[in-house]
Every structure is written in C-alpha cells, then in structure tokens.
Amino acid sequence: MNGRAESGLETLLRLACEDQGWDVEIQVPFRGGRVDIVINGWLFIEVDGSQFHDVGEQARKDRIRNKQIVQAGFRWHRFGYADVVHRLDETLAVIRAILLAGAPNARAAALA
C-alpha cells in the first residue's frame, strides 16, 4: 500500500490503473481538499465506501466537489466498494471509456 493512500480501496484501484499503463496520482490537492486518484492529469476518481458518502453532510460536500471539478474543466467519476472489490474489470472498462472520450479541455478546443 502507498503511504499516501487513505484506504485499501484506493490502493487496489491505483494498482489496477497503473497496470493499464495510465499515469496515476493519488491524494491530489484540489480546492482545499484532496482527490483520491487523478488519471492522466484530468480524470478525477473518488473511491468511497457507502458508510460516509451516500447520505448526509459528506454526500452534500461530495456533490459540491463534483461540480467544482467539472467547472474547473476536468472529468470525474465516483466508485464504491463493490465496484473496486467485486467488479474491478467493469470499473476499469468505465475508466477506459472516459479516457478514450478524451480530456474535456481537448474536446472543447476541438469544438471551438
């Protein structure tokens, strides 16, 4: 486990993403907080257990952060425990599909 990861889930997903050859950073500072994983410099990934992120104040903060990520010109996706532990192949397929769509800023420049 990388000493900067905040959970075993983050480590499992980070290792799987690195095995795909993607550029992976963990615990990346963003607007006064941290993003669990950033892939290729623009895809922000949060890895959450349902205990703290499905309801209440933390869920509200998560939604605010999701909006901030998009407004800053990045893409984001959030995965839960079962996505990483029981459906890792599907999770990697989702990440791959987002990456293949291209960085949001690159698409915006192409449309301009």
Tab-separated table of N, CA, C and O in Angstrom:
chain	number	residue	atom	x	y	z
A	1	MET	N	0.843	-1.180	0.000
A	1	MET	CA	0.000	0.000	0.000
A	1	MET	C	0.882	1.235	0.000
A	1	MET	O	1.876	1.292	0.699
A	2	ASN	N	0.530	2.233	-0.787
A	2	ASN	CA	1.245	3.501	-0.802
A	2	ASN	C	0.875	4.267	0.462
A	2	ASN	O	-0.298	4.383	0.803
A	3	GLY	N	1.850	4.827	1.156
A	3	GLY	CA	1.608	5.525	2.406
A	3	GLY	C	0.705	6.726	2.284
A	3	GLY	O	0.168	7.201	3.275
A	4	ARG	N	0.509	7.239	1.074
A	4	ARG	CA	-0.369	8.401	0.900
A	4	ARG	C	-1.819	8.010	0.685
A	4	ARG	O	-2.710	8.848	0.787
A	5	ALA	N	-2.101	6.771	0.346
A	5	ALA	CA	-3.478	6.340	0.129
A	5	ALA	C	-4.232	6.374	1.452
A	5	ALA	O	-3.668	6.097	2.503
A	6	GLU	N	-5.508	6.723	1.384
A	6	GLU	CA	-6.310	6.775	2.595
A	6	GLU	C	-7.093	5.492	2.837
A	6	GLU	O	-7.721	5.353	3.874
A	7	SER	N	-7.070	4.567	1.875
A	7	SER	CA	-7.795	3.313	2.080
A	7	SER	C	-7.214	2.219	1.195
A	7	SER	O	-6.550	2.492	0.192
A	8	GLY	N	-7.525	0.994	1.568
A	8	GLY	CA	-7.138	-0.141	0.750
A	8	GLY	C	-7.822	-0.118	-0.609
A	8	GLY	O	-7.253	-0.560	-1.599
A	9	LEU	N	-9.056	0.404	-0.655
A	9	LEU	CA	-9.765	0.517	-1.933
A	9	LEU	C	-8.992	1.381	-2.911
A	9	LEU	O	-8.873	1.047	-4.094
A	10	GLU	N	-8.492	2.513	-2.418
A	10	GLU	CA	-7.701	3.403	-3.280
A	10	GLU	C	-6.475	2.677	-3.817
A	10	GLU	O	-6.135	2.807	-4.992
A	11	THR	N	-5.831	1.919	-2.959
A	11	THR	CA	-4.631	1.199	-3.373
A	11	THR	C	-4.955	0.150	-4.427
A	11	THR	O	-4.253	0.038	-5.440
A	12	LEU	N	-6.036	-0.611	-4.223
A	12	LEU	CA	-6.432	-1.620	-5.209
A	12	LEU	C	-6.690	-0.984	-6.572
A	12	LEU	O	-6.218	-1.474	-7.602
A	13	LEU	N	-7.432	0.125	-6.575
A	13	LEU	CA	-7.742	0.766	-7.849
A	13	LEU	C	-6.502	1.410	-8.461
A	13	LEU	O	-6.282	1.309	-9.671
A	14	ARG	N	-5.678	2.026	-7.652
A	14	ARG	CA	-4.444	2.636	-8.172
A	14	ARG	C	-3.574	1.594	-8.864
A	14	ARG	O	-3.104	1.806	-9.985
A	15	LEU	N	-3.360	0.462	-8.215
A	15	LEU	CA	-2.514	-0.580	-8.786
A	15	LEU	C	-3.096	-1.105	-10.097
A	15	LEU	O	-2.367	-1.318	-11.071
A	16	ALA	N	-4.420	-1.300	-10.131
A	16	ALA	CA	-5.062	-1.784	-11.357
A	16	ALA	C	-4.921	-0.761	-12.480
A	16	ALA	O	-4.682	-1.132	-13.635
A	17	CYS	N	-5.038	0.509	-12.154
A	17	CYS	CA	-4.895	1.569	-13.165
A	17	CYS	C	-3.453	1.669	-13.654
A	17	CYS	O	-3.216	1.851	-14.860
A	18	GLU	N	-2.516	1.539	-12.753
A	18	GLU	CA	-1.109	1.555	-13.167
A	18	GLU	C	-0.800	0.374	-14.074
A	18	GLU	O	-0.043	0.513	-15.034
A	19	ASP	N	-1.419	-0.781	-13.793
A	19	ASP	CA	-1.231	-1.952	-14.656
A	19	ASP	C	-1.753	-1.703	-16.072
A	19	ASP	O	-1.297	-2.334	-17.022
A	20	GLN	N	-2.703	-0.781	-16.224
A	20	GLN	CA	-3.230	-0.420	-17.543
A	20	GLN	C	-2.293	0.533	-18.289
A	20	GLN	O	-2.515	0.845	-19.452
A	21	GLY	N	-1.282	1.035	-17.571
A	21	GLY	CA	-0.338	1.962	-18.189
A	21	GLY	C	-0.745	3.424	-18.081
A	21	GLY	O	-0.123	4.287	-18.702
A	22	TRP	N	-1.776	3.702	-17.291
A	22	TRP	CA	-2.237	5.069	-17.125
A	22	TRP	C	-1.361	5.806	-16.120
A	22	TRP	O	-0.820	5.210	-15.190
A	23	ASP	N	-1.223	7.103	-16.292
A	23	ASP	CA	-0.491	7.956	-15.360
A	23	ASP	C	-1.397	8.209	-14.157
A	23	ASP	O	-2.468	8.814	-14.312
A	24	VAL	N	-1.001	7.734	-12.991
A	24	VAL	CA	-1.861	7.777	-11.813
A	24	VAL	C	-1.192	8.572	-10.697
A	24	VAL	O	-0.052	8.304	-10.331
A	25	GLU	N	-1.929	9.545	-10.179
A	25	GLU	CA	-1.501	10.292	-8.998
A	25	GLU	C	-2.532	10.030	-7.902
A	25	GLU	O	-3.718	9.860	-8.195
A	26	ILE	N	-2.083	10.030	-6.644
A	26	ILE	CA	-3.025	9.819	-5.548
A	26	ILE	C	-2.990	10.995	-4.583
A	26	ILE	O	-1.994	11.702	-4.466
A	27	GLN	N	-4.123	11.177	-3.913
A	27	GLN	CA	-4.295	12.238	-2.923
A	27	GLN	C	-3.816	13.590	-3.474
A	27	GLN	O	-2.937	14.241	-2.932
A	28	VAL	N	-4.414	13.986	-4.570
A	28	VAL	CA	-4.029	15.201	-5.276
A	28	VAL	C	-4.775	16.393	-4.677
A	28	VAL	O	-6.011	16.373	-4.598
A	29	PRO	N	-4.060	17.423	-4.239
A	29	PRO	CA	-4.733	18.608	-3.676
A	29	PRO	C	-5.655	19.266	-4.707
A	29	PRO	O	-5.298	19.394	-5.879
A	30	PHE	N	-6.854	19.653	-4.234
A	30	PHE	CA	-7.804	20.341	-5.093
A	30	PHE	C	-8.748	21.169	-4.237
A	30	PHE	O	-9.462	20.626	-3.407
A	31	ARG	N	-8.708	22.480	-4.413
A	31	ARG	CA	-9.631	23.411	-3.757
A	31	ARG	C	-9.807	23.151	-2.261
A	31	ARG	O	-10.920	23.014	-1.762
A	32	GLY	N	-8.722	23.095	-1.552
A	32	GLY	CA	-8.777	22.942	-0.103
A	32	GLY	C	-8.982	21.519	0.385
A	32	GLY	O	-9.082	21.280	1.583
A	33	GLY	N	-9.050	20.577	-0.515
A	33	GLY	CA	-9.205	19.171	-0.136
A	33	GLY	C	-8.275	18.322	-0.974
A	33	GLY	O	-7.255	18.808	-1.464
A	34	ARG	N	-8.628	17.061	-1.118
A	34	ARG	CA	-7.830	16.141	-1.932
A	34	ARG	C	-8.759	15.252	-2.738
A	34	ARG	O	-9.845	14.907	-2.296
A	35	VAL	N	-8.281	14.883	-3.912
A	35	VAL	CA	-8.974	13.913	-4.761
A	35	VAL	C	-8.217	12.604	-4.616
A	35	VAL	O	-6.988	12.582	-4.646
A	36	ASP	N	-8.949	11.510	-4.465
A	36	ASP	CA	-8.313	10.216	-4.226
A	36	ASP	C	-7.312	9.852	-5.322
A	36	ASP	O	-6.171	9.510	-5.040
A	37	ILE	N	-7.753	9.902	-6.575
A	37	ILE	CA	-6.912	9.473	-7.698
A	37	ILE	C	-7.139	10.423	-8.871
A	37	ILE	O	-8.292	10.783	-9.167
A	38	VAL	N	-6.076	10.811	-9.544
A	38	VAL	CA	-6.186	11.550	-10.807
A	38	VAL	C	-5.441	10.751	-11.862
A	38	VAL	O	-4.277	10.388	-11.678
A	39	ILE	N	-6.130	10.468	-12.960
A	39	ILE	CA	-5.559	9.674	-14.045
A	39	ILE	C	-5.308	10.589	-15.242
A	39	ILE	O	-6.181	11.354	-15.656
A	40	ASN	N	-4.102	10.481	-15.770
A	40	ASN	CA	-3.686	11.237	-16.952
A	40	ASN	C	-3.888	12.745	-16.795
A	40	ASN	O	-4.068	13.460	-17.770
A	41	GLY	N	-3.863	13.213	-15.560
A	41	GLY	CA	-3.899	14.643	-15.283
A	41	GLY	C	-5.255	15.306	-15.380
A	41	GLY	O	-5.376	16.490	-15.098
A	42	TRP	N	-6.326	14.564	-15.745
A	42	TRP	CA	-7.624	15.220	-15.912
A	42	TRP	C	-8.838	14.404	-15.482
A	42	TRP	O	-9.927	14.961	-15.328
A	43	LEU	N	-8.685	13.119	-15.266
A	43	LEU	CA	-9.821	12.312	-14.814
A	43	LEU	C	-9.708	12.105	-13.306
A	43	LEU	O	-8.819	11.408	-12.827
A	44	PHE	N	-10.601	12.748	-12.579
A	44	PHE	CA	-10.597	12.715	-11.119
A	44	PHE	C	-11.480	11.559	-10.659
A	44	PHE	O	-12.648	11.486	-11.030
A	45	ILE	N	-10.903	10.662	-9.876
A	45	ILE	CA	-11.613	9.476	-9.396
A	45	ILE	C	-11.701	9.533	-7.879
A	45	ILE	O	-10.692	9.716	-7.190
A	46	GLU	N	-12.917	9.354	-7.371
A	46	GLU	CA	-13.120	9.209	-5.932
A	46	GLU	C	-13.518	7.763	-5.669
A	46	GLU	O	-14.281	7.165	-6.434
A	47	VAL	N	-12.977	7.189	-4.618
A	47	VAL	CA	-13.256	5.809	-4.239
A	47	VAL	C	-13.817	5.842	-2.827
A	47	VAL	O	-13.106	6.197	-1.882
A	48	ASP	N	-15.094	5.487	-2.697
A	48	ASP	CA	-15.780	5.670	-1.429
A	48	ASP	C	-16.447	4.402	-0.940
A	48	ASP	O	-17.016	3.660	-1.731
A	49	GLY	N	-16.421	4.239	0.361
A	49	GLY	CA	-17.281	3.264	0.989
A	49	GLY	C	-18.620	3.931	1.235
A	49	GLY	O	-18.696	5.146	1.408
A	50	SER	N	-19.711	3.183	1.237
A	50	SER	CA	-21.040	3.781	1.365
A	50	SER	C	-21.288	4.354	2.751
A	50	SER	O	-22.144	5.209	2.928
A	51	GLN	N	-20.534	3.943	3.725
A	51	GLN	CA	-20.780	4.362	5.104
A	51	GLN	C	-20.778	5.878	5.251
A	51	GLN	O	-21.593	6.435	5.982
A	52	PHE	N	-19.897	6.581	4.565
A	52	PHE	CA	-19.773	8.018	4.772
A	52	PHE	C	-20.215	8.865	3.592
A	52	PHE	O	-20.365	10.074	3.726
A	53	HIS	N	-20.412	8.305	2.425
A	53	HIS	CA	-20.592	9.127	1.234
A	53	HIS	C	-21.965	9.026	0.583
A	53	HIS	O	-22.214	9.721	-0.396
A	54	ASP	N	-22.847	8.209	1.091
A	54	ASP	CA	-24.147	8.053	0.443
A	54	ASP	C	-25.204	9.031	0.947
A	54	ASP	O	-26.151	9.341	0.237
A	55	VAL	N	-25.073	9.485	2.177
A	55	VAL	CA	-26.084	10.369	2.761
A	55	VAL	C	-25.430	11.415	3.652
A	55	VAL	O	-24.257	11.308	3.999
A	56	GLY	N	-26.206	12.422	3.978
A	56	GLY	CA	-25.772	13.386	4.967
A	56	GLY	C	-24.797	14.428	4.465
A	56	GLY	O	-24.699	14.710	3.266
A	57	GLU	N	-24.085	14.999	5.402
A	57	GLU	CA	-23.184	16.120	5.132
A	57	GLU	C	-22.074	15.756	4.155
A	57	GLU	O	-21.729	16.540	3.275
A	58	GLN	N	-21.497	14.576	4.286
A	58	GLN	CA	-20.417	14.199	3.373
A	58	GLN	C	-20.932	14.067	1.945
A	58	GLN	O	-20.265	14.469	0.999
A	59	ALA	N	-22.128	13.541	1.770
A	59	ALA	CA	-22.711	13.441	0.431
A	59	ALA	C	-22.905	14.831	-0.167
A	59	ALA	O	-22.662	15.048	-1.358
A	60	ARG	N	-23.345	15.788	0.638
A	60	ARG	CA	-23.515	17.164	0.170
A	60	ARG	C	-22.174	17.750	-0.262
A	60	ARG	O	-22.060	18.351	-1.333
A	61	LYS	N	-21.136	17.537	0.545
A	61	LYS	CA	-19.797	18.029	0.198
A	61	LYS	C	-19.281	17.364	-1.077
A	61	LYS	O	-18.636	18.008	-1.899
A	62	ASP	N	-19.562	16.084	-1.242
A	62	ASP	CA	-19.141	15.368	-2.451
A	62	ASP	C	-19.775	15.989	-3.691
A	62	ASP	O	-19.110	16.174	-4.718
A	63	ARG	N	-21.063	16.314	-3.613
A	63	ARG	CA	-21.746	16.916	-4.766
A	63	ARG	C	-21.153	18.282	-5.108
A	63	ARG	O	-20.990	18.619	-6.286
A	64	ILE	N	-20.813	19.057	-4.091
A	64	ILE	CA	-20.179	20.353	-4.331
A	64	ILE	C	-18.835	20.154	-5.025
A	64	ILE	O	-18.517	20.827	-5.999
A	65	ARG	N	-18.039	19.214	-4.524
A	65	ARG	CA	-16.729	18.954	-5.142
A	65	ARG	C	-16.890	18.478	-6.585
A	65	ARG	O	-16.138	18.889	-7.461
A	66	ASN	N	-17.876	17.630	-6.849
A	66	ASN	CA	-18.116	17.161	-8.217
A	66	ASN	C	-18.361	18.348	-9.149
A	66	ASN	O	-17.814	18.402	-10.255
A	67	LYS	N	-19.171	19.303	-8.715
A	67	LYS	CA	-19.437	20.491	-9.527
A	67	LYS	C	-18.168	21.308	-9.743
A	67	LYS	O	-17.914	21.789	-10.852
A	68	GLN	N	-17.378	21.459	-8.696
A	68	GLN	CA	-16.141	22.233	-8.812
A	68	GLN	C	-15.176	21.594	-9.805
A	68	GLN	O	-14.507	22.293	-10.573
A	69	ILE	N	-15.098	20.277	-9.790
A	69	ILE	CA	-14.205	19.562	-10.713
A	69	ILE	C	-14.623	19.834	-12.156
A	69	ILE	O	-13.798	20.157	-13.007
A	70	VAL	N	-15.911	19.743	-12.436
A	70	VAL	CA	-16.409	19.986	-13.788
A	70	VAL	C	-16.198	21.443	-14.181
A	70	VAL	O	-15.753	21.744	-15.296
A	71	GLN	N	-16.491	22.363	-13.278
A	71	GLN	CA	-16.327	23.787	-13.583
A	71	GLN	C	-14.867	24.149	-13.841
A	71	GLN	O	-14.585	25.099	-14.565
A	72	ALA	N	-13.943	23.392	-13.263
A	72	ALA	CA	-12.517	23.644	-13.484
A	72	ALA	C	-12.022	23.004	-14.789
A	72	ALA	O	-10.855	23.143	-15.139
A	73	GLY	N	-12.899	22.310	-15.505
A	73	GLY	CA	-12.532	21.751	-16.806
A	73	GLY	C	-12.032	20.320	-16.780
A	73	GLY	O	-11.398	19.862	-17.721
A	74	PHE	N	-12.328	19.597	-15.710
A	74	PHE	CA	-11.904	18.207	-15.587
A	74	PHE	C	-13.120	17.290	-15.670
A	74	PHE	O	-14.256	17.729	-15.669
A	75	ARG	N	-12.878	15.993	-15.723
A	75	ARG	CA	-13.922	14.972	-15.631
A	75	ARG	C	-13.774	14.267	-14.299
A	75	ARG	O	-12.678	14.177	-13.768
A	76	TRP	N	-14.857	13.715	-13.789
A	76	TRP	CA	-14.793	12.970	-12.543
A	76	TRP	C	-15.690	11.734	-12.635
A	76	TRP	O	-16.617	11.682	-13.428
A	77	HIS	N	-15.375	10.773	-11.791
A	77	HIS	CA	-16.238	9.610	-11.612
A	77	HIS	C	-16.016	9.089	-10.198
A	77	HIS	O	-14.928	9.217	-9.644
A	78	ARG	N	-17.065	8.532	-9.634
A	78	ARG	CA	-17.019	8.044	-8.259
A	78	ARG	C	-17.350	6.556	-8.259
A	78	ARG	O	-18.330	6.139	-8.871
A	79	PHE	N	-16.512	5.770	-7.611
A	79	PHE	CA	-16.733	4.335	-7.491
A	79	PHE	C	-16.875	3.958	-6.020
A	79	PHE	O	-16.260	4.575	-5.147
A	80	GLY	N	-17.648	2.938	-5.773
A	80	GLY	CA	-17.842	2.427	-4.424
A	80	GLY	C	-17.066	1.149	-4.182
A	80	GLY	O	-16.364	0.635	-5.063
A	81	TYR	N	-17.223	0.633	-2.994
A	81	TYR	CA	-16.527	-0.575	-2.547
A	81	TYR	C	-16.740	-1.732	-3.525
A	81	TYR	O	-15.782	-2.348	-3.993
A	82	ALA	N	-17.998	-2.035	-3.828
A	82	ALA	CA	-18.296	-3.193	-4.683
A	82	ALA	C	-17.717	-3.015	-6.082
A	82	ALA	O	-17.312	-4.003	-6.708
A	83	ASP	N	-17.665	-1.775	-6.569
A	83	ASP	CA	-17.092	-1.527	-7.891
A	83	ASP	C	-15.634	-1.953	-7.961
A	83	ASP	O	-15.180	-2.512	-8.954
A	84	VAL	N	-14.903	-1.682	-6.895
A	84	VAL	CA	-13.468	-1.978	-6.872
A	84	VAL	C	-13.207	-3.428	-6.488
A	84	VAL	O	-12.387	-4.103	-7.101
A	85	VAL	N	-13.916	-3.920	-5.491
A	85	VAL	CA	-13.629	-5.256	-4.965
A	85	VAL	C	-14.282	-6.363	-5.792
A	85	VAL	O	-13.661	-7.390	-6.042
A	86	HIS	N	-15.522	-6.144	-6.241
A	86	HIS	CA	-16.257	-7.226	-6.912
A	86	HIS	C	-16.402	-7.045	-8.422
A	86	HIS	O	-16.731	-8.012	-9.123
A	87	ARG	N	-16.234	-5.813	-8.903
A	87	ARG	CA	-16.424	-5.556	-10.333
A	87	ARG	C	-15.266	-4.731	-10.897
A	87	ARG	O	-15.479	-3.777	-11.651
A	88	LEU	N	-14.065	-5.102	-10.563
A	88	LEU	CA	-12.898	-4.316	-10.976
A	88	LEU	C	-12.773	-4.231	-12.495
A	88	LEU	O	-12.463	-3.165	-13.038
A	89	ASP	N	-13.037	-5.326	-13.213
A	89	ASP	CA	-12.945	-5.286	-14.676
A	89	ASP	C	-13.922	-4.270	-15.262
A	89	ASP	O	-13.575	-3.519	-16.177
A	90	GLU	N	-15.147	-4.239	-14.741
A	90	GLU	CA	-16.138	-3.268	-15.211
A	90	GLU	C	-15.706	-1.845	-14.868
A	90	GLU	O	-15.888	-0.924	-15.678
A	91	THR	N	-15.148	-1.669	-13.700
A	91	THR	CA	-14.676	-0.346	-13.265
A	91	THR	C	-13.578	0.145	-14.198
A	91	THR	O	-13.597	1.304	-14.641
A	92	LEU	N	-12.637	-0.715	-14.521
A	92	LEU	CA	-11.568	-0.334	-15.451
A	92	LEU	C	-12.129	-0.039	-16.839
A	92	LEU	O	-11.647	0.867	-17.531
A	93	ALA	N	-13.169	-0.760	-17.245
A	93	ALA	CA	-13.791	-0.502	-18.547
A	93	ALA	C	-14.442	0.880	-18.574
A	93	ALA	O	-14.376	1.582	-19.595
A	94	VAL	N	-15.051	1.289	-17.475
A	94	VAL	CA	-15.644	2.626	-17.393
A	94	VAL	C	-14.555	3.680	-17.491
A	94	VAL	O	-14.667	4.654	-18.248
A	95	ILE	N	-13.473	3.495	-16.738
A	95	ILE	CA	-12.366	4.449	-16.783
A	95	ILE	C	-11.797	4.525	-18.197
A	95	ILE	O	-11.553	5.607	-18.730
A	96	ARG	N	-11.603	3.384	-18.822
A	96	ARG	CA	-11.073	3.335	-20.190
A	96	ARG	C	-11.985	4.102	-21.149
A	96	ARG	O	-11.520	4.874	-21.988
A	97	ALA	N	-13.294	3.927	-21.021
A	97	ALA	CA	-14.243	4.621	-21.896
A	97	ALA	C	-14.160	6.135	-21.709
A	97	ALA	O	-14.191	6.891	-22.693
A	98	ILE	N	-14.039	6.578	-20.478
A	98	ILE	CA	-13.920	8.017	-20.227
A	98	ILE	C	-12.621	8.540	-20.832
A	98	ILE	O	-12.611	9.585	-21.491
A	99	LEU	N	-11.533	7.813	-20.631
A	99	LEU	CA	-10.247	8.243	-21.183
A	99	LEU	C	-10.275	8.284	-22.702
A	99	LEU	O	-9.720	9.203	-23.319
A	100	LEU	N	-10.917	7.303	-23.325
A	100	LEU	CA	-10.996	7.273	-24.782
A	100	LEU	C	-11.812	8.437	-25.342
A	100	LEU	O	-11.578	8.877	-26.471
A	101	ALA	N	-12.748	8.946	-24.549
A	101	ALA	CA	-13.537	10.101	-24.984
A	101	ALA	C	-12.681	11.358	-25.048
A	101	ALA	O	-13.011	12.300	-25.751
A	102	GLY	N	-11.576	11.352	-24.338
A	102	GLY	CA	-10.646	12.481	-24.393
A	102	GLY	C	-10.852	13.480	-23.279
A	102	GLY	O	-11.925	13.565	-22.687
A	103	ALA	N	-9.810	14.230	-23.028
A	103	ALA	CA	-9.838	15.250	-21.977
A	103	ALA	C	-10.879	16.306	-22.311
A	103	ALA	O	-11.006	16.700	-23.475
A	104	PRO	N	-11.636	16.786	-21.344
A	104	PRO	CA	-12.681	17.779	-21.613
A	104	PRO	C	-12.148	19.034	-22.292
A	104	PRO	O	-12.778	19.547	-23.202
A	105	ASN	N	-10.999	19.525	-21.884
A	105	ASN	CA	-10.456	20.736	-22.480
A	105	ASN	C	-10.061	20.511	-23.931
A	105	ASN	O	-10.209	21.397	-24.763
A	106	ALA	N	-9.588	19.321	-24.251
A	106	ALA	CA	-9.217	18.998	-25.637
A	106	ALA	C	-10.462	18.975	-26.519
A	106	ALA	O	-10.458	19.474	-27.638
A	107	ARG	N	-11.553	18.400	-26.003
A	107	ARG	CA	-12.810	18.362	-26.769
A	107	ARG	C	-13.349	19.770	-26.971
A	107	ARG	O	-13.795	20.124	-28.049
A	108	ALA	N	-13.297	20.585	-25.932
A	108	ALA	CA	-13.805	21.957	-26.031
A	108	ALA	C	-13.006	22.747	-27.074
A	108	ALA	O	-13.581	23.497	-27.864
A	109	ALA	N	-11.697	22.549	-27.094
A	109	ALA	CA	-10.849	23.254	-28.060
A	109	ALA	C	-11.189	22.793	-29.479
A	109	ALA	O	-11.206	23.596	-30.412
A	110	ALA	N	-11.477	21.510	-29.643
A	110	ALA	CA	-11.791	20.985	-30.968
A	110	ALA	C	-13.141	21.514	-31.468
A	110	ALA	O	-13.335	21.671	-32.670
A	111	LEU	N	-14.070	21.814	-30.558
A	111	LEU	CA	-15.381	22.317	-30.945
A	111	LEU	C	-15.379	23.809	-31.215
A	111	LEU	O	-16.294	24.330	-31.841
A	112	ALA	N	-14.367	24.509	-30.726
A	112	ALA	CA	-14.329	25.976	-30.853
A	112	ALA	C	-14.055	26.409	-32.278
A	112	ALA	O	-13.565	25.731	-33.101
